[in-house]
Amino acid sequence: MFELFRRNRRTFLRHVLGPSAVGAAVSGRLSAATSKKKARSPVARDVLGELGVRTFINAAGTYTRLTASRMPPEVLSAMQSASTRYVDLQELHEKAGERIAEMLECEAALVTAGCASALTLGTAACVAGASEENVRRLPDTTGMKDEVVVQKAHRNAYDHAVRNCGVRIVEVESASELEAAISEKTAMLFFLNHQQGAGQVGHEEFVRIGKRHSVPTMNDAAADLPPVENLFQFTKMGYDLVAFSGGKGLLGPQSAGLLLGRKDLIEAARLNNSPHSDSVGRTNKVNKEEIVGMLVALSLFLERDHDQYWKEWSRRCRRIAGVVDGLRSVETEVFVPEVANAVPHLRIRWDYERAGLDPKGAAERLRSGEPSIEVRPGSDDGLVIGVWMMAAGEERIVGRRLRAVLTEALDSAARA
Ligand SMILES: *Cc1c(COP(=O)(O)O)cnc(C)c1O
């Protein structure tokens, strides 16, 4: 499956990896801003500190609002190096796309401004195609196929990026409804990967229906890395387009993403994209730094020892659990979400009523404490800690703060 990538393995290693890259990435190097010597150089100016912006330990995960992830030093240095020279943006887009397609064993690839941008550009490719007139006209879809069929369970906030192309979303539930909804107006069938278990139509049937009616299919797999196999399997399964975030599990630039798939569609996506000024994608600019950073982040991700990362994340969960296990009524559980952010997380429950403190209240105390800690938002079942975006060692601080918050609540309850 990874044959091409294996063949190029040594080249990747030589170009993008130092010998200790995995260790360094796992252990997470602390900011150079703490070193006195570096603090005098202009690149180390601490703007966040100057502005008084709160910084925190990310015990949540790859959430955009929390700035999601930190780029490995290899990514940053490649971006910095690229930033000192000029290139033709189109040429870089094409060559980087070719290299990425080789690495991922797919027909073609485009570095986009995040996964949301990949969704817009992929849709634009299906609606406007490569016609210059159509590219200029979007989001007015006059004379174009302008319906996108989606399973009801796959509707989500990010499909706004699809709707940016002026299309109408047609919702269906069953496979027969899906087929019946397809007409000469249908531009694309849209699938949301993390809802694969929720809709009635699974991957294979979805792709088969698309092929049978010659309508392109797109899979939004933004947050579905790891497992690394996802970078290969959806294009091989027959999806015409697959979209990933560059700044989530891949640890690339926040403002980067990947659109993979059929050559003609990727070419059309390019024409609907910046630097073409009169296009729907002109708001989706990526410059050379993001393109280069995305490529290096992807190489690092493909090369790394995924088992080692998994073990380290599990160890962090167990370590935090070990610090709070044994407190009155406290229960901990390590779990892995089935899809999307499918890495070890820690769930902590306690007697909320007795403690006079629920998970939301505990999250607020962790946030306002010192150092500030953000936990995974949006859980209505316990306090959930995401350990994979922390720097090594921060799990000790999180464990200590969590123990203090819970002990205080449970002790004062016991005294009352
Ligand atoms: C995060 C996410 C996106 C958007 O990705 P960006 O890289 O932040 O643009 C789109 N779809 C889903 C399902 C996501 O989780």
Short mmCIF file of C-alpha atoms and ligand atoms in Angstrom, two decimals:
data_model
loop_
_atom_site.label_atom_id
_atom_site.label_comp_id
_atom_site.label_asym_id
_atom_site.label_seq_id
_atom_site.Cartn_x
_atom_site.Cartn_y
_atom_site.Cartn_z
CA MET A 1 0.00 0.00 0.00
CA PHE A 2 2.77 2.45 0.88
CA GLU A 3 5.03 1.19 -1.86
CA LEU A 4 5.88 4.47 -3.50
CA PHE A 5 6.33 6.12 -0.18
CA ARG A 6 8.63 3.28 0.96
CA ARG A 7 10.70 3.67 -2.14
CA ASN A 8 11.22 7.32 -1.35
CA ARG A 9 11.67 6.75 2.31
CA ARG A 10 15.37 7.44 2.39
CA THR A 11 14.98 10.64 0.42
CA PHE A 12 12.32 11.84 2.85
CA LEU A 13 14.52 11.00 5.77
CA ARG A 14 17.45 12.85 4.36
CA HIS A 15 15.45 15.92 3.48
CA VAL A 16 13.10 16.40 6.31
CA LEU A 17 14.12 14.43 9.35
CA GLY A 18 16.89 14.84 11.79
CA PRO A 19 17.75 11.66 13.70
CA SER A 20 15.92 12.76 16.82
CA ALA A 21 12.91 14.24 15.07
CA VAL A 22 10.34 11.87 16.52
CA GLY A 23 11.69 12.18 20.03
CA ALA A 24 11.81 15.93 19.75
CA ALA A 25 8.30 16.15 18.38
CA VAL A 26 6.93 13.83 21.06
CA SER A 27 8.72 15.60 23.85
CA GLY A 28 7.73 18.97 22.40
CA ARG A 29 10.42 21.55 22.50
CA LEU A 30 9.63 24.52 24.65
CA SER A 31 9.51 27.94 23.11
CA ALA A 32 12.83 29.56 22.38
CA ALA A 33 11.37 32.72 23.85
CA THR A 34 12.35 31.54 27.32
CA SER A 35 16.02 31.64 26.50
CA LYS A 36 17.65 34.99 27.35
CA LYS A 37 20.01 34.86 24.42
CA LYS A 38 17.26 34.29 21.88
CA ALA A 39 15.02 36.89 23.47
CA ARG A 40 17.33 39.63 22.16
CA SER A 41 16.99 38.54 18.54
CA PRO A 42 14.08 40.08 16.62
CA VAL A 43 12.44 36.74 15.76
CA ALA A 44 11.91 35.95 19.42
CA ARG A 45 9.81 39.04 20.14
CA ASP A 46 7.06 37.91 22.48
CA VAL A 47 4.06 39.61 20.95
CA LEU A 48 1.60 37.46 22.89
CA GLY A 49 3.19 38.66 26.12
CA GLU A 50 3.25 42.27 24.91
CA LEU A 51 -0.45 42.09 24.16
CA GLY A 52 -1.22 40.37 27.41
CA VAL A 53 -2.98 37.54 25.59
CA ARG A 54 -3.67 34.54 27.81
CA THR A 55 -1.67 31.46 26.87
CA PHE A 56 -2.48 28.04 28.27
CA ILE A 57 -1.73 24.35 28.33
CA ASN A 58 -3.71 22.69 25.56
CA ALA A 59 -5.35 19.73 27.28
CA ALA A 60 -8.16 19.93 24.72
CA GLY A 61 -6.97 18.87 21.28
CA THR A 62 -6.89 20.34 17.79
CA TYR A 63 -9.52 23.04 18.23
CA THR A 64 -9.22 25.99 15.85
CA ARG A 65 -10.43 28.44 18.50
CA LEU A 66 -7.58 27.29 20.75
CA THR A 67 -5.07 27.50 17.86
CA ALA A 68 -5.15 23.71 17.55
CA SER A 69 -1.57 22.47 17.24
CA ARG A 70 2.08 23.43 17.28
CA MET A 71 4.25 23.01 14.23
CA PRO A 72 7.41 20.92 14.67
CA PRO A 73 10.69 22.88 14.34
CA GLU A 74 11.40 21.18 11.00
CA VAL A 75 8.19 22.67 9.58
CA LEU A 76 8.92 26.14 10.93
CA SER A 77 12.47 26.18 9.64
CA ALA A 78 11.40 25.05 6.16
CA MET A 79 8.80 27.84 6.13
CA GLN A 80 11.35 30.37 7.25
CA SER A 81 13.80 29.24 4.61
CA ALA A 82 11.16 29.42 1.87
CA SER A 83 10.13 32.88 3.03
CA THR A 84 13.48 34.39 2.05
CA ARG A 85 13.00 33.75 -1.68
CA TYR A 86 10.48 34.50 -4.43
CA VAL A 87 8.84 31.85 -6.59
CA ASP A 88 6.04 31.65 -9.09
CA LEU A 89 3.15 30.63 -6.86
CA GLN A 90 1.46 28.55 -9.53
CA GLU A 91 4.65 26.59 -10.23
CA LEU A 92 5.11 25.88 -6.53
CA HIS A 93 1.47 24.80 -6.20
CA GLU A 94 1.88 22.38 -9.09
CA LYS A 95 5.21 20.90 -8.03
CA ALA A 96 4.23 20.56 -4.38
CA GLY A 97 0.94 19.01 -5.48
CA GLU A 98 2.77 16.47 -7.64
CA ARG A 99 5.10 15.54 -4.81
CA ILE A 100 2.21 15.17 -2.34
CA ALA A 101 0.25 13.03 -4.80
CA GLU A 102 3.31 10.77 -5.15
CA MET A 103 3.66 10.49 -1.39
CA LEU A 104 -0.03 9.70 -0.94
CA GLU A 105 -0.38 7.45 -4.00
CA CYS A 106 -3.24 9.46 -5.46
CA GLU A 107 -3.72 11.12 -8.83
CA ALA A 108 -3.32 14.71 -7.76
CA ALA A 109 -3.19 17.02 -4.76
CA LEU A 110 -3.53 20.69 -3.86
CA VAL A 111 -2.43 22.53 -0.73
CA THR A 112 -5.40 24.57 0.42
CA ALA A 113 -6.07 27.20 3.10
CA GLY A 114 -7.30 24.64 5.64
CA CYS A 115 -9.80 21.83 5.14
CA ALA A 116 -12.67 24.32 4.86
CA SER A 117 -10.94 25.82 1.84
CA ALA A 118 -10.46 22.33 0.38
CA LEU A 119 -14.24 21.86 0.65
CA THR A 120 -14.89 25.14 -1.18
CA LEU A 121 -12.34 24.49 -3.90
CA GLY A 122 -13.44 20.88 -4.37
CA THR A 123 -17.04 22.02 -4.74
CA ALA A 124 -16.05 24.82 -7.12
CA ALA A 125 -14.19 22.24 -9.21
CA CYS A 126 -17.34 20.09 -9.45
CA VAL A 127 -19.62 23.03 -10.20
CA ALA A 128 -17.59 25.39 -12.40
CA GLY A 129 -15.00 22.92 -13.64
CA ALA A 130 -12.16 24.43 -15.62
CA SER A 131 -14.29 26.81 -17.67
CA GLU A 132 -12.90 30.30 -17.27
CA GLU A 133 -16.33 31.80 -17.73
CA ASN A 134 -17.82 29.59 -15.01
CA VAL A 135 -14.89 30.23 -12.65
CA ARG A 136 -15.56 33.96 -12.96
CA ARG A 137 -19.29 33.62 -12.49
CA LEU A 138 -19.33 31.66 -9.20
CA PRO A 139 -21.08 31.86 -6.75
CA ASP A 140 -23.70 32.64 -9.38
CA THR A 141 -24.25 29.15 -10.77
CA THR A 142 -26.32 30.09 -13.83
CA GLY A 143 -25.88 27.41 -16.46
CA MET A 144 -24.03 25.02 -14.14
CA LYS A 145 -24.92 21.93 -12.14
CA ASP A 146 -25.59 23.39 -8.74
CA GLU A 147 -26.95 20.76 -6.36
CA VAL A 148 -24.95 18.86 -3.76
CA VAL A 149 -26.55 15.78 -2.26
CA VAL A 150 -25.78 15.03 1.40
CA GLN A 151 -27.09 12.53 3.93
CA LYS A 152 -29.08 14.34 6.61
CA ALA A 153 -26.79 13.00 9.34
CA HIS A 154 -23.80 14.45 7.50
CA ARG A 155 -24.99 18.06 7.54
CA ASN A 156 -22.65 20.14 9.70
CA ALA A 157 -21.41 23.69 10.22
CA TYR A 158 -18.45 23.21 7.89
CA ASP A 159 -20.68 22.56 4.89
CA HIS A 160 -20.96 26.36 4.74
CA ALA A 161 -17.67 26.02 2.85
CA VAL A 162 -19.53 23.95 0.25
CA ARG A 163 -22.43 26.42 0.15
CA ASN A 164 -19.97 29.26 -0.53
CA CYS A 165 -20.07 28.11 -4.14
CA GLY A 166 -23.73 29.05 -4.47
CA VAL A 167 -24.98 25.47 -4.49
CA ARG A 168 -28.21 24.12 -3.07
CA ILE A 169 -27.88 21.28 -0.55
CA VAL A 170 -30.27 18.38 -1.08
CA GLU A 171 -30.73 16.21 2.02
CA VAL A 172 -31.44 12.49 1.80
CA GLU A 173 -31.51 9.55 4.20
CA SER A 174 -31.60 6.18 2.47
CA ALA A 175 -29.60 4.87 -0.48
CA SER A 176 -32.69 4.87 -2.66
CA GLU A 177 -33.41 8.49 -1.73
CA LEU A 178 -29.82 9.30 -2.58
CA GLU A 179 -30.13 7.77 -6.03
CA ALA A 180 -33.49 9.39 -6.63
CA ALA A 181 -32.09 12.80 -5.70
CA ILE A 182 -29.47 12.64 -8.42
CA SER A 183 -30.41 14.56 -11.55
CA GLU A 184 -28.74 16.52 -14.34
CA LYS A 185 -28.42 19.33 -11.77
CA THR A 186 -26.28 17.29 -9.37
CA ALA A 187 -22.73 18.59 -9.14
CA MET A 188 -21.41 16.47 -6.28
CA LEU A 189 -22.21 13.99 -3.51
CA PHE A 190 -20.81 15.09 -0.15
CA PHE A 191 -19.79 12.74 2.69
CA LEU A 192 -18.73 13.69 6.23
CA ASN A 193 -16.24 11.06 7.31
CA HIS A 194 -16.74 11.25 11.06
CA GLN A 195 -20.45 10.58 10.59
CA GLN A 196 -19.77 7.39 8.63
CA GLY A 197 -21.61 5.36 11.26
CA ALA A 198 -24.55 7.76 11.49
CA GLY A 199 -25.98 7.85 7.98
CA GLN A 200 -27.65 4.90 6.27
CA VAL A 201 -25.20 4.92 3.36
CA GLY A 202 -21.62 3.85 4.09
CA HIS A 203 -18.44 4.62 2.18
CA GLU A 204 -18.56 1.84 -0.38
CA GLU A 205 -22.18 2.22 -1.37
CA PHE A 206 -21.82 6.01 -1.47
CA VAL A 207 -18.86 5.83 -3.84
CA ARG A 208 -20.58 3.18 -5.95
CA ILE A 209 -23.67 5.35 -6.38
CA GLY A 210 -21.51 8.31 -7.40
CA LYS A 211 -19.73 6.22 -10.02
CA ARG A 212 -22.93 4.70 -11.33
CA HIS A 213 -24.32 8.17 -12.00
CA SER A 214 -20.98 9.75 -12.97
CA VAL A 215 -21.29 12.30 -10.18
CA PRO A 216 -18.11 13.15 -8.24
CA THR A 217 -17.98 12.26 -4.53
CA MET A 218 -16.14 14.23 -1.87
CA ASN A 219 -15.20 13.05 1.63
CA ASP A 220 -14.51 15.58 4.39
CA ALA A 221 -12.00 13.77 6.62
CA ALA A 222 -10.63 16.94 8.24
CA ALA A 223 -9.89 15.64 11.72
CA ASP A 224 -9.42 11.98 10.86
CA LEU A 225 -5.66 11.65 11.19
CA PRO A 226 -4.42 9.43 12.76
CA PRO A 227 -4.80 6.73 11.55
CA VAL A 228 -2.25 7.43 8.83
CA GLU A 229 -4.03 4.93 6.52
CA ASN A 230 -6.77 7.51 5.99
CA LEU A 231 -4.39 9.54 3.86
CA PHE A 232 -4.46 6.66 1.35
CA GLN A 233 -7.61 4.67 1.78
CA PHE A 234 -10.35 7.12 0.78
CA THR A 235 -8.83 8.01 -2.58
CA LYS A 236 -8.17 4.31 -3.20
CA MET A 237 -11.76 3.55 -2.23
CA GLY A 238 -12.82 5.69 -5.17
CA TYR A 239 -13.70 9.08 -3.69
CA ASP A 240 -13.05 11.66 -6.38
CA LEU A 241 -12.04 14.24 -3.77
CA VAL A 242 -10.82 13.91 -0.17
CA ALA A 243 -10.18 16.85 2.17
CA PHE A 244 -7.96 17.03 5.27
CA SER A 245 -6.95 19.73 7.71
CA GLY A 246 -3.25 20.52 7.63
CA GLY A 247 -3.11 21.93 11.13
CA LYS A 248 -4.85 19.21 13.12
CA GLY A 249 -3.21 15.77 13.48
CA LEU A 250 -0.77 16.57 10.67
CA LEU A 251 0.82 19.41 12.70
CA GLY A 252 1.22 21.59 9.63
CA PRO A 253 0.32 25.28 9.39
CA GLN A 254 -3.13 26.14 10.79
CA SER A 255 -3.92 27.90 7.53
CA ALA A 256 -3.17 24.84 5.40
CA GLY A 257 -5.06 21.77 4.29
CA LEU A 258 -5.05 19.12 1.60
CA LEU A 259 -7.38 18.41 -1.28
CA LEU A 260 -6.59 15.04 -2.86
CA GLY A 261 -8.17 13.27 -5.78
CA ARG A 262 -8.87 13.07 -9.46
CA LYS A 263 -6.47 14.92 -11.69
CA ASP A 264 -9.06 16.85 -13.70
CA LEU A 265 -10.88 17.97 -10.56
CA ILE A 266 -7.71 19.04 -8.76
CA GLU A 267 -6.72 20.99 -11.87
CA ALA A 268 -10.14 22.66 -11.85
CA ALA A 269 -9.77 23.37 -8.11
CA ARG A 270 -6.47 25.11 -8.90
CA LEU A 271 -8.18 27.32 -11.49
CA ASN A 272 -10.87 28.26 -8.96
CA ASN A 273 -8.18 29.20 -6.42
CA SER A 274 -5.82 32.04 -5.62
CA PRO A 275 -3.76 33.44 -7.33
CA HIS A 276 -6.59 33.72 -9.91
CA SER A 277 -8.07 37.03 -8.83
CA ASP A 278 -11.53 36.55 -10.28
CA SER A 279 -12.38 33.28 -8.54
CA VAL A 280 -14.33 32.05 -5.54
CA GLY A 281 -11.09 30.71 -4.08
CA ARG A 282 -9.26 34.04 -4.12
CA THR A 283 -10.22 34.41 -0.45
CA ASN A 284 -8.42 31.12 0.25
CA LYS A 285 -4.85 32.27 -0.31
CA VAL A 286 -1.91 30.16 0.77
CA ASN A 287 1.57 31.44 0.13
CA LYS A 288 4.82 29.53 -0.33
CA GLU A 289 5.34 29.22 3.43
CA GLU A 290 2.12 27.28 3.98
CA ILE A 291 2.71 25.10 0.93
CA VAL A 292 6.23 24.21 2.00
CA GLY A 293 5.19 23.81 5.64
CA MET A 294 2.35 21.49 4.65
CA LEU A 295 4.67 19.33 2.58
CA VAL A 296 7.22 18.98 5.37
CA ALA A 297 4.55 18.31 8.01
CA LEU A 298 3.11 15.59 5.81
CA SER A 299 6.55 14.00 5.33
CA LEU A 300 7.15 14.00 9.08
CA PHE A 301 3.74 12.47 9.70
CA LEU A 302 4.33 9.67 7.17
CA GLU A 303 7.75 8.91 8.58
CA ARG A 304 7.00 8.96 12.25
CA ASP A 305 6.59 5.96 14.51
CA HIS A 306 2.85 6.11 15.10
CA ASP A 307 2.97 3.40 17.76
CA GLN A 308 5.42 5.40 19.76
CA TYR A 309 3.14 8.42 19.68
CA TRP A 310 0.19 6.26 20.70
CA LYS A 311 2.12 4.85 23.65
CA GLU A 312 3.16 8.31 24.75
CA TRP A 313 -0.46 9.59 24.62
CA SER A 314 -1.68 6.54 26.59
CA ARG A 315 1.06 7.06 29.14
CA ARG A 316 0.02 10.70 29.61
CA CYS A 317 -3.60 9.65 30.16
CA ARG A 318 -2.61 7.04 32.72
CA ARG A 319 -0.33 9.48 34.47
CA ILE A 320 -3.08 12.06 34.94
CA ALA A 321 -5.54 9.34 35.95
CA GLY A 322 -3.05 8.07 38.52
CA VAL A 323 -2.96 11.46 40.21
CA VAL A 324 -6.74 11.77 40.71
CA ASP A 325 -7.74 8.11 41.04
CA GLY A 326 -8.48 7.43 44.68
CA LEU A 327 -10.01 10.83 45.40
CA ARG A 328 -13.49 10.34 46.82
CA SER A 329 -16.00 9.32 44.09
CA VAL A 330 -13.55 10.02 41.27
CA GLU A 331 -13.61 7.65 38.30
CA THR A 332 -11.34 7.80 35.29
CA GLU A 333 -11.51 6.15 31.92
CA VAL A 334 -9.15 6.19 28.95
CA PHE A 335 -11.10 6.16 25.70
CA VAL A 336 -10.50 6.57 21.97
CA PRO A 337 -13.18 8.29 19.86
CA GLU A 338 -14.11 5.94 17.02
CA VAL A 339 -13.57 8.50 14.28
CA ALA A 340 -12.22 12.07 14.35
CA ASN A 341 -9.53 12.81 16.92
CA ALA A 342 -9.18 9.02 17.24
CA VAL A 343 -6.45 9.10 19.87
CA PRO A 344 -6.41 8.28 23.60
CA HIS A 345 -8.34 10.75 25.76
CA LEU A 346 -9.04 10.71 29.49
CA ARG A 347 -12.53 11.08 30.90
CA ILE A 348 -12.96 12.01 34.57
CA ARG A 349 -16.22 11.76 36.47
CA TRP A 350 -17.00 12.42 40.12
CA ASP A 351 -20.00 13.02 42.32
CA TYR A 352 -20.86 16.43 40.93
CA GLU A 353 -23.63 17.10 43.37
CA ARG A 354 -21.63 16.19 46.42
CA ALA A 355 -18.68 18.27 45.21
CA GLY A 356 -20.88 21.20 44.23
CA LEU A 357 -18.82 21.25 41.07
CA ASP A 358 -19.70 19.90 37.64
CA PRO A 359 -17.33 19.35 34.70
CA LYS A 360 -18.13 22.79 33.30
CA GLY A 361 -17.27 24.42 36.61
CA ALA A 362 -14.07 22.39 36.88
CA ALA A 363 -13.10 23.42 33.34
CA GLU A 364 -13.63 27.06 34.33
CA ARG A 365 -11.42 26.67 37.41
CA LEU A 366 -8.68 25.05 35.34
CA ARG A 367 -8.97 27.87 32.83
CA SER A 368 -8.71 30.63 35.42
CA GLY A 369 -5.95 28.89 37.41
CA GLU A 370 -2.22 29.23 37.08
CA PRO A 371 -1.07 28.04 34.61
CA SER A 372 -4.28 28.28 32.62
CA ILE A 373 -5.45 24.93 31.21
CA GLU A 374 -8.03 24.32 28.49
CA VAL A 375 -9.76 20.94 28.46
CA ARG A 376 -11.78 19.41 25.65
CA PRO A 377 -14.88 21.53 25.06
CA GLY A 378 -18.36 20.27 24.44
CA SER A 379 -18.49 17.07 26.49
CA ASP A 380 -21.65 16.53 28.49
CA ASP A 381 -20.24 13.38 30.05
CA GLY A 382 -17.43 14.10 32.49
CA LEU A 383 -14.39 16.26 32.11
CA VAL A 384 -12.42 15.21 29.05
CA ILE A 385 -8.69 15.76 28.70
CA GLY A 386 -7.04 15.55 25.28
CA VAL A 387 -3.36 14.84 25.78
CA TRP A 388 -2.00 14.73 22.23
CA MET A 389 -1.37 18.44 21.69
CA MET A 390 0.40 18.99 25.02
CA ALA A 391 4.12 19.40 25.34
CA ALA A 392 5.84 16.51 27.12
CA GLY A 393 5.75 16.97 30.86
CA GLU A 394 2.66 19.15 30.84
CA GLU A 395 0.60 16.13 31.85
CA ARG A 396 2.22 16.41 35.28
CA ILE A 397 1.02 20.00 35.64
CA VAL A 398 -2.46 19.08 34.41
CA GLY A 399 -2.63 16.18 36.88
CA ARG A 400 -1.53 18.40 39.77
CA ARG A 401 -4.00 21.20 38.95
CA LEU A 402 -6.84 18.78 38.42
CA ARG A 403 -6.13 17.10 41.72
CA ALA A 404 -6.10 20.48 43.47
CA VAL A 405 -9.41 21.56 41.91
CA LEU A 406 -11.15 18.27 42.71
CA THR A 407 -9.68 17.95 46.20
CA GLU A 408 -10.75 21.46 47.10
CA ALA A 409 -14.32 20.87 45.96
CA LEU A 410 -14.64 17.43 47.52
CA ASP A 411 -12.98 18.46 50.81
CA SER A 412 -15.08 21.55 51.30
CA ALA A 413 -18.14 19.41 50.56
CA ALA A 414 -17.01 16.90 53.18
CA ARG A 415 -16.56 19.67 55.77
CA ALA A 416 -19.97 21.18 55.08
C1 LIG B 1 -11.86 21.14 11.44
C2 LIG B 1 -12.82 20.70 10.41
C3 LIG B 1 -12.97 21.38 9.20
C4 LIG B 1 -12.22 22.66 8.92
O1 LIG B 1 -10.85 22.45 8.85
P1 LIG B 1 -9.82 23.67 8.82
O2 LIG B 1 -8.53 23.00 8.48
O3 LIG B 1 -9.83 24.29 10.16
O4 LIG B 1 -10.28 24.60 7.75
C5 LIG B 1 -13.86 20.90 8.27
N1 LIG B 1 -14.58 19.79 8.50
C6 LIG B 1 -14.50 19.11 9.67
C7 LIG B 1 -15.33 17.90 9.86
C8 LIG B 1 -13.61 19.54 10.67
O5 LIG B 1 -13.50 18.85 11.80
#
